Coordinates of C-alpha atoms in Angstrom, one line a residue:
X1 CA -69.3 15.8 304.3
X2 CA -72.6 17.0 303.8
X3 CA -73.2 18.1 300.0
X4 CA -75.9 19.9 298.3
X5 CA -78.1 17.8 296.3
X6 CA -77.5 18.2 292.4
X7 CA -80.5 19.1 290.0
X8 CA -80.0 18.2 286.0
X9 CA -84.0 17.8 285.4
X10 CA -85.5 20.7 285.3
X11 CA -89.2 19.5 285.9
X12 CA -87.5 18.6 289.4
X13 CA -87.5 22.2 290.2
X14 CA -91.3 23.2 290.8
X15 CA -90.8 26.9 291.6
X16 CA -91.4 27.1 287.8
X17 CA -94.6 26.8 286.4
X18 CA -95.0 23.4 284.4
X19 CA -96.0 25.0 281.3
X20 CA -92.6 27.4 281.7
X21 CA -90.7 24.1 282.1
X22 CA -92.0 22.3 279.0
X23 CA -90.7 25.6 277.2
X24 CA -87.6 25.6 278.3
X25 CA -86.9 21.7 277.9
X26 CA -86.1 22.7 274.2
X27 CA -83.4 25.0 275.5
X28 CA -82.3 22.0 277.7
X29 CA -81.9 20.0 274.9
X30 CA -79.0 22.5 273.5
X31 CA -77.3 23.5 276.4
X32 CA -77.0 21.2 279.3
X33 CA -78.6 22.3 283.2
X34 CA -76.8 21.5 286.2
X35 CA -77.8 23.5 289.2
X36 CA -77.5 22.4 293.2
X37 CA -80.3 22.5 296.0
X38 CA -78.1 25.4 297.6
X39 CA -78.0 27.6 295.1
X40 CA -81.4 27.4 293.7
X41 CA -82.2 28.6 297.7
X42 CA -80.7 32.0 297.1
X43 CA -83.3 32.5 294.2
X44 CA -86.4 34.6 295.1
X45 CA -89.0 33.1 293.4
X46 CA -91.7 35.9 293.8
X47 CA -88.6 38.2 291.7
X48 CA -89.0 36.9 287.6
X49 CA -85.7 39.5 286.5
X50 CA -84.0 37.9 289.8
X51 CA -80.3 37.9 289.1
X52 CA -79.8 34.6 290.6
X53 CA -82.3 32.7 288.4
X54 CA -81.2 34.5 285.2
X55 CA -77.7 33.1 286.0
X56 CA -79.0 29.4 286.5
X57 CA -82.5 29.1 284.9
X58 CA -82.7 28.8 281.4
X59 CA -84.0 31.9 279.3
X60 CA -85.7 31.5 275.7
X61 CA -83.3 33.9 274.3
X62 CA -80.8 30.8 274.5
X63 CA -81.9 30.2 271.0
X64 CA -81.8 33.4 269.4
X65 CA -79.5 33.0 266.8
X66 CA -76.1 35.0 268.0
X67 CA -72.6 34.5 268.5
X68 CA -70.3 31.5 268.2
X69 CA -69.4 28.3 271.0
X70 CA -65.8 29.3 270.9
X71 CA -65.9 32.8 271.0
X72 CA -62.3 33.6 271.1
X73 CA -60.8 30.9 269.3
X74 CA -59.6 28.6 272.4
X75 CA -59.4 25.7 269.7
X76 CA -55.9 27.6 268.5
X77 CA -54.3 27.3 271.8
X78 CA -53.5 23.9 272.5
X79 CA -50.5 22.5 272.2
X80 CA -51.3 18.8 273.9
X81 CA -54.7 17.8 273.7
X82 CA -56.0 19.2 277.7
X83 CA -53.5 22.2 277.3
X84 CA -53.9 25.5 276.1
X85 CA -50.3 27.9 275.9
X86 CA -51.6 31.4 274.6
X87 CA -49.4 33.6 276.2
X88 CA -45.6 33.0 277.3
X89 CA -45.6 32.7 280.5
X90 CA -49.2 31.4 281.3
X91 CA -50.6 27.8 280.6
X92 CA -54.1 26.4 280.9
X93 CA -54.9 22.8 281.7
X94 CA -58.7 22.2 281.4
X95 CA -58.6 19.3 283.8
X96 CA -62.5 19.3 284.5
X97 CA -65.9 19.1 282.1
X98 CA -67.9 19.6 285.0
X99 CA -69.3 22.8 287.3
X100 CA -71.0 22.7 290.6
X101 CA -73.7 24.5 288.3
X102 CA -73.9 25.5 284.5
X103 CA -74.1 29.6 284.2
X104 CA -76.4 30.3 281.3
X105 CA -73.8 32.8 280.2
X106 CA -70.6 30.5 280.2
X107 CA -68.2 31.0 277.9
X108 CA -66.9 27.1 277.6
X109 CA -70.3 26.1 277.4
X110 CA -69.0 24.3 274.9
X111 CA -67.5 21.7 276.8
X112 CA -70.4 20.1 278.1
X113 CA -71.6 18.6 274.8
X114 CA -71.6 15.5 274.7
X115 CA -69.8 15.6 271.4
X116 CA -67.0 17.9 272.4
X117 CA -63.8 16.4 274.1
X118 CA -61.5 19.2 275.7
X119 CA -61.2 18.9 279.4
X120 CA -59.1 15.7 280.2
X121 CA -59.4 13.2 282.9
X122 CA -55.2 12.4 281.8
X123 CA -53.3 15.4 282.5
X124 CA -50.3 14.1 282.0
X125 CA -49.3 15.2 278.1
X126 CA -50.3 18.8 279.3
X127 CA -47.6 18.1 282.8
X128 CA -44.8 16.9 280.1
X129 CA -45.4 20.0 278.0
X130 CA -45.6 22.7 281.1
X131 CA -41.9 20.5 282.1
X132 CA -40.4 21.1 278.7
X133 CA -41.3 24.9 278.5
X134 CA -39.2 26.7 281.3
X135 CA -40.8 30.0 279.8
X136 CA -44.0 28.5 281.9
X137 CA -44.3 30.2 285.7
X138 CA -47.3 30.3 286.4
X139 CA -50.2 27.2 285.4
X140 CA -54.2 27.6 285.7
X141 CA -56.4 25.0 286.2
X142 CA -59.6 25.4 284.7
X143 CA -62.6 23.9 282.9
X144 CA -65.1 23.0 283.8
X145 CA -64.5 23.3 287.5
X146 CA -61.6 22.0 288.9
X147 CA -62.6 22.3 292.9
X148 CA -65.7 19.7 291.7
X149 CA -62.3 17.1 291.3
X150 CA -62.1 14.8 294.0
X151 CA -59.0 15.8 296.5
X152 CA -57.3 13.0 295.9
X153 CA -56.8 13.7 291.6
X154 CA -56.3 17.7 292.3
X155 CA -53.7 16.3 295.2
X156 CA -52.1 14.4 291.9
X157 CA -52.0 17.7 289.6
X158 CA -50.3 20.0 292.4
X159 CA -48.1 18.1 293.4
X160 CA -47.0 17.3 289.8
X161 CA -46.8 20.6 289.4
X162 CA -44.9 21.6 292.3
X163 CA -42.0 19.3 291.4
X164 CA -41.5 21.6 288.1
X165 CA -39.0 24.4 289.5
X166 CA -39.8 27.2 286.8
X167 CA -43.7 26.4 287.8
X168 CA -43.9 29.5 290.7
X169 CA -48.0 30.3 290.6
X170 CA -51.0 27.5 290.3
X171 CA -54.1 29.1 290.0
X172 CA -57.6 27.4 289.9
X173 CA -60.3 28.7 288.0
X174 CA -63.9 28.0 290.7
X175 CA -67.1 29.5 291.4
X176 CA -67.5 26.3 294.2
X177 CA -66.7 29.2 297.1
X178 CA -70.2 30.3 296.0
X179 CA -71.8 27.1 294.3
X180 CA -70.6 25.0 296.9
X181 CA -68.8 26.6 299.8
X182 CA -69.1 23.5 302.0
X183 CA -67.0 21.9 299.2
X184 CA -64.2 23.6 300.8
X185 CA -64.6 24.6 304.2
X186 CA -65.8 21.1 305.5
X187 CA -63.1 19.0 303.3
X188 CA -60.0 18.6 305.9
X189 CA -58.0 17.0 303.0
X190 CA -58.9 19.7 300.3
X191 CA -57.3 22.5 302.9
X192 CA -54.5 20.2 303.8
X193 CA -53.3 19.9 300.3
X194 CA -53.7 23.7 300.2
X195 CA -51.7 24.4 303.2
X196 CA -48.7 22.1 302.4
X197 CA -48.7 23.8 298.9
X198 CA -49.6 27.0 298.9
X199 CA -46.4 28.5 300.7
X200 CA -44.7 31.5 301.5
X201 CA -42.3 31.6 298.4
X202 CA -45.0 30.1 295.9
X203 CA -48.7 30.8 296.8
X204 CA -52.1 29.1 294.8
X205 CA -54.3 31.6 294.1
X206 CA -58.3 30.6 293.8
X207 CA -59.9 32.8 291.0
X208 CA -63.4 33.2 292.3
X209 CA -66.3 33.7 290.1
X210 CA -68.6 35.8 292.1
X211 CA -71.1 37.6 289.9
X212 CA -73.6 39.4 292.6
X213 CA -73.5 40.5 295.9
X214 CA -76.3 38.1 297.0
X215 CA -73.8 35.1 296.2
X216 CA -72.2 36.4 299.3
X217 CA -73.7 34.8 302.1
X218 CA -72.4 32.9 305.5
X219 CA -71.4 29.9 304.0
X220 CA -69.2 31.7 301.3
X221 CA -67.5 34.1 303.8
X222 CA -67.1 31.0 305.5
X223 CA -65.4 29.0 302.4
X224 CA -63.4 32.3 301.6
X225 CA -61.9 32.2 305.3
X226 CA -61.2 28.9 305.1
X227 CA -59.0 29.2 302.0
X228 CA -57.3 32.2 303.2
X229 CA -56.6 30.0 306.8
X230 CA -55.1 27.8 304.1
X231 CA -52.9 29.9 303.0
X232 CA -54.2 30.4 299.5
X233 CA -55.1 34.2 297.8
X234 CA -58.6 34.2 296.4
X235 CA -59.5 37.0 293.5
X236 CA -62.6 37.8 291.7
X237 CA -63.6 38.1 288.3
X238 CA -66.7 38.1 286.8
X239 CA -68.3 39.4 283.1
X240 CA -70.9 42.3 283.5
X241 CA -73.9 40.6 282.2
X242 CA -77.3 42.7 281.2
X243 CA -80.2 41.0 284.3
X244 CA -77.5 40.0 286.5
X245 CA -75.2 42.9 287.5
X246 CA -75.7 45.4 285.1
X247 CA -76.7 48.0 287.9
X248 CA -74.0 50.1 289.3
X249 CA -75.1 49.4 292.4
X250 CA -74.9 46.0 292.3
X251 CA -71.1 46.3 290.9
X252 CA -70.3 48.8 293.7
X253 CA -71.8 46.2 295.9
X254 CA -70.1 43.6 294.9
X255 CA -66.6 45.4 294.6
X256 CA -66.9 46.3 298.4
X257 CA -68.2 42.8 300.1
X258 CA -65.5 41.1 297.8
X259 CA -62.7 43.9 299.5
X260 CA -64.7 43.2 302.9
X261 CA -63.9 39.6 302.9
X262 CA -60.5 40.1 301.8
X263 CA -61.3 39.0 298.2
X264 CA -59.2 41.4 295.8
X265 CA -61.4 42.7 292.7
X266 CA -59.2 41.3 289.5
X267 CA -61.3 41.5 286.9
X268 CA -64.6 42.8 285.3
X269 CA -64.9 41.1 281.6
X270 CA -67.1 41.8 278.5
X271 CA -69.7 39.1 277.3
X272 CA -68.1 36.8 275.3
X273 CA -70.6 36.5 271.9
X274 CA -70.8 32.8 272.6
X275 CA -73.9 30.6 271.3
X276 CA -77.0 31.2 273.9
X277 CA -75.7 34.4 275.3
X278 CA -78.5 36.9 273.2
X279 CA -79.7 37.8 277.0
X280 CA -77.2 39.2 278.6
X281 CA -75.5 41.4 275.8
X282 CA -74.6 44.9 276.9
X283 CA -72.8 47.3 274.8
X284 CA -69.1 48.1 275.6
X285 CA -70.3 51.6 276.3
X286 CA -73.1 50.1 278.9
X287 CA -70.2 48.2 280.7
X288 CA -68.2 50.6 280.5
X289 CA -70.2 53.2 282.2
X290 CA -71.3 50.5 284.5
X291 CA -68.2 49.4 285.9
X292 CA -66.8 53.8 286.5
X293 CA -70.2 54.3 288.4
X294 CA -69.3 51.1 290.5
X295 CA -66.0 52.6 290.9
X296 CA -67.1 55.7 291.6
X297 CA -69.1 54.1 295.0
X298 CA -66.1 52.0 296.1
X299 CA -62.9 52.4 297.4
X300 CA -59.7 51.9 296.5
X301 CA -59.7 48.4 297.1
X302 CA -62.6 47.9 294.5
X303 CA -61.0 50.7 292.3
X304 CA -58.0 47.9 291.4
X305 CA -60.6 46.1 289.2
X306 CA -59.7 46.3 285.2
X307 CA -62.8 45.7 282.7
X308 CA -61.1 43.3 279.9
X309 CA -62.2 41.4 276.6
X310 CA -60.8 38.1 276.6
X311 CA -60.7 38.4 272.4
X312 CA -58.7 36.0 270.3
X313 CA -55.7 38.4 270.2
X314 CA -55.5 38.7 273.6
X315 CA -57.1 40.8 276.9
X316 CA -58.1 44.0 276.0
X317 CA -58.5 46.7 278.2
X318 CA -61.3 49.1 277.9
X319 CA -59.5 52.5 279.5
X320 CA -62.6 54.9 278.2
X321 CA -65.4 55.2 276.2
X322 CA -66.1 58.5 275.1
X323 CA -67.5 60.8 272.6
X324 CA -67.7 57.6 270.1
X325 CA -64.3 56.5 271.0
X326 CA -62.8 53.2 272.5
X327 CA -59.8 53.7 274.0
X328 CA -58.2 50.3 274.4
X329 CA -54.6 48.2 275.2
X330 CA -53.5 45.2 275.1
X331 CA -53.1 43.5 278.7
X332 CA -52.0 40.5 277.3
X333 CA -51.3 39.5 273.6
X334 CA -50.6 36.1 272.4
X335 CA -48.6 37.9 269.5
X336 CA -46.4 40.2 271.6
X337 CA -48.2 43.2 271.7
X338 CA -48.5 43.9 274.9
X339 CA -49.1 47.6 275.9
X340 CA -50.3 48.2 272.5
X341 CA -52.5 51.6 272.7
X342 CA -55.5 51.3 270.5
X343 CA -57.9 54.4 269.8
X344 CA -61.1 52.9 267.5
X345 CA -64.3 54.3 266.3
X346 CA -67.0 52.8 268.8
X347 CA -70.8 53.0 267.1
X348 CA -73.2 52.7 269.7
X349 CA -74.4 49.2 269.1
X350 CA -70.5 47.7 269.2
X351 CA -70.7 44.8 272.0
X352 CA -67.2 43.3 271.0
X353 CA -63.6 44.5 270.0
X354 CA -64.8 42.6 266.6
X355 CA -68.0 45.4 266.4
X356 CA -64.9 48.1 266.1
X357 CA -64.3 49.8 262.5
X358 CA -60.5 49.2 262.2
X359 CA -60.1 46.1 264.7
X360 CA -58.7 44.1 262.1
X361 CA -56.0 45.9 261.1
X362 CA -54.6 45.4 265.3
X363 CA -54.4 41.2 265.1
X364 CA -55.0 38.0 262.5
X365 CA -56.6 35.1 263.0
X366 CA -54.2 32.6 264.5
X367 CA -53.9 28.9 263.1
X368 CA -54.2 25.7 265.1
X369 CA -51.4 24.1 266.5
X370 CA -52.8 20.4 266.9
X371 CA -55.4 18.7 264.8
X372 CA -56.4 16.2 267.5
X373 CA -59.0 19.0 269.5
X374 CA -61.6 19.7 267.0
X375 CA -62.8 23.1 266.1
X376 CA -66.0 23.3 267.5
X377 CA -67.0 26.1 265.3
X378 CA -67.4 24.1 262.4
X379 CA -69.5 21.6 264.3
X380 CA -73.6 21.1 263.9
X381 CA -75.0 23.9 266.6
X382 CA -76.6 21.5 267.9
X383 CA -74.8 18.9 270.2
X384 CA -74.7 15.3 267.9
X385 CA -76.2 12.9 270.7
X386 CA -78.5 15.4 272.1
X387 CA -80.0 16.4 268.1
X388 CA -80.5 12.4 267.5
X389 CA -82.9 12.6 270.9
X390 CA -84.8 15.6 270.1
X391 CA -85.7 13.9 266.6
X392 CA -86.6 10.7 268.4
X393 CA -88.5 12.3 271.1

């Protein structure tokens, strides 16, 4: 199966000037780089705000000093180490610490330190936990990536959890259809495990991470065909991020080429306010008035898109900004509030339910259920075994 070749150096990618490259090794040092020979090909060069770098390349602002690595708290929602139950219904394994490529804006950035331990090669604890809570229907598989697993171990986790009856939905968590859509369409096995389980009665849906338009090529209509052949429904969701699809007509773009190749708009997110991500911070009013001039340009199909917050409480919907007011619900809640109708001051400068006068009085801060996943908020900002190499280098 041929395979793009896998960049972690970034003096190995000399479209950037050397002396750019020696900047951004101190950003390296913090936040890991991982970007394939594929990818880096939709990147024009001769562009410096083009969207594709920003995602992938490193920016200076990755040191600013802003936000936290666990923006909304994940820590508090394991139950087994590899498991996170937030809300009834939904659990999370984080079964992979690896991506076919490292977004500079991810949110779990945190899991690629070297001195974090989240993602778990054993799922099993997490399998015995979804089997004893028949409250469970539908499981997500995330990370990391979990389409980077080899067939053979994500062969192991569907099957597993196919022999759970109350377990109806598997969903996996990937941007491989555009990182890597050879990944899927030339892996026989990989669509053969799809086809046997992903049925009739109980589908597995792929939830894409497409962020632009351009990430929409050939081989990625070709991946998404493939998966659909398979019998698998494939979403979309992606944060609105200032330098990378900030433009409405970017977002209307994207919302029509997604409907085009029968990928159904799920969900546009805010910017977490995780460590590094000083960059591509918009204001909720900036999204907001982003995403209803995208609307505006599309059609219905695109028009099914929600814009979300994935805070600590819960998903928060954005339903308008207007006249320095948020008007918000809760689209999921991990404490039951679900529906909840929220109308909050919102100062031009808010970027995050937390920026909201009167926020607190809608949720508390939750306490851990397990001691054995540490909080990585209260950890050294920077990564333990990559700090002892910067003060030996």
């Amino acid at each position: 199966m041929a395979q793009p070749k896998y960049i972690t150096n970034i003096d190995k990618i000399a479209e950037i000037p050397e002396a750019e490259r020696e900047k951004l090794k101190k950003i390296t040092d913090k936040f890991v780089f991982r970007v394939n020979d594929y990818y880096l090909g939709l990147i024009d060069w001769q562009d410096p705000n083009d969207p594709i770098k920003n995602l992938v390349i490193p920016n200076e602002q990755e040191l600013s000093e802003y936000g936290r690595w666990d923006a909304s708290d994940e820590d508090t929602n394991y139950v087994v180490p590899g498991c996170q139950h937030k809300y009834e219904t939904t659990a999370l394994l984080i079964c992979s610490e690896v991506c076919g490529a490292y977004c500079r804006y991810c949110f779990r950035k945190r899991l690629f330190r070297n001195d974090v331990k989240e993602a778990m090669n054993d799922v099993d604890p997490g399998l015995e936990y979804i089997r004893n809570h028949p409250e469970i229907n539908n499981v997500l598989l995330t990370g990391g990536d979990p389409m980077i697993l080899a067939t053979k171990k994500l062969r192991y986790i569907i099957e597993e959890l196919r022999a759970i009856p109350h377990v109806k939905i598997i969903r996996i968590g990937s941007k491989l259809p555009v990182f890597n859509p050879m990944r899927i369409y030339e892996d026989e096995e990989l669509l053969a495990l799809f086809r046997e389980y992903s049925t009739p009665e109980n589908r597995i849906y792929v939830m894409a991470h497409v962020n632009h338009p351009r990430e929409i090529t050939e081989e990625a209509r070709k991946g998404f065909q493939a998966l659909h052949d398979a019998g698998v429904i494939v979403v979309n969701q992606t944060p609105v991020l200032k330098g990378i699809n900030d433009n409405p007509d970017d977002l209307a773009e994207l919302l029509d080429k997604l409907s085009w190749a029968g990928v159904t708009p799920y969900y546009f997110f805010i910017n977490r306010p995780v460590a590094g991500n000083n960059d591509f911070v918009l204001t909720l009013k900036e999204a907001y008035e982003a995403v209803e001039e995208a609307k505006a340009r599309t059609s219905g199909l695109g028009k099914r898109i929600r814009l979300s917050m994935s805070h600590t409480s819960g998903k928060i919907e954005i339903l308008a900004i207007e006249d320095g007011k948020a008007y918000l619900k809760y689209h999921q809640s991990r404490d039951g509030n679900y529906g909840k109708f929220m109308v909050l001051d919102c100062p031009d400068n808010a970027a995050w339910f937390d920026d909201l006068p009167g926020n607190e009085d809608y949720w508390e801060m939750p306490k851990k259920k397990v001691s054995e996943v540490a909080s990585v908020n209260d950890m050294s900002d920077m990564p333990e075994q990559r700090r002892k190499r910067v003060r030996s280098s």
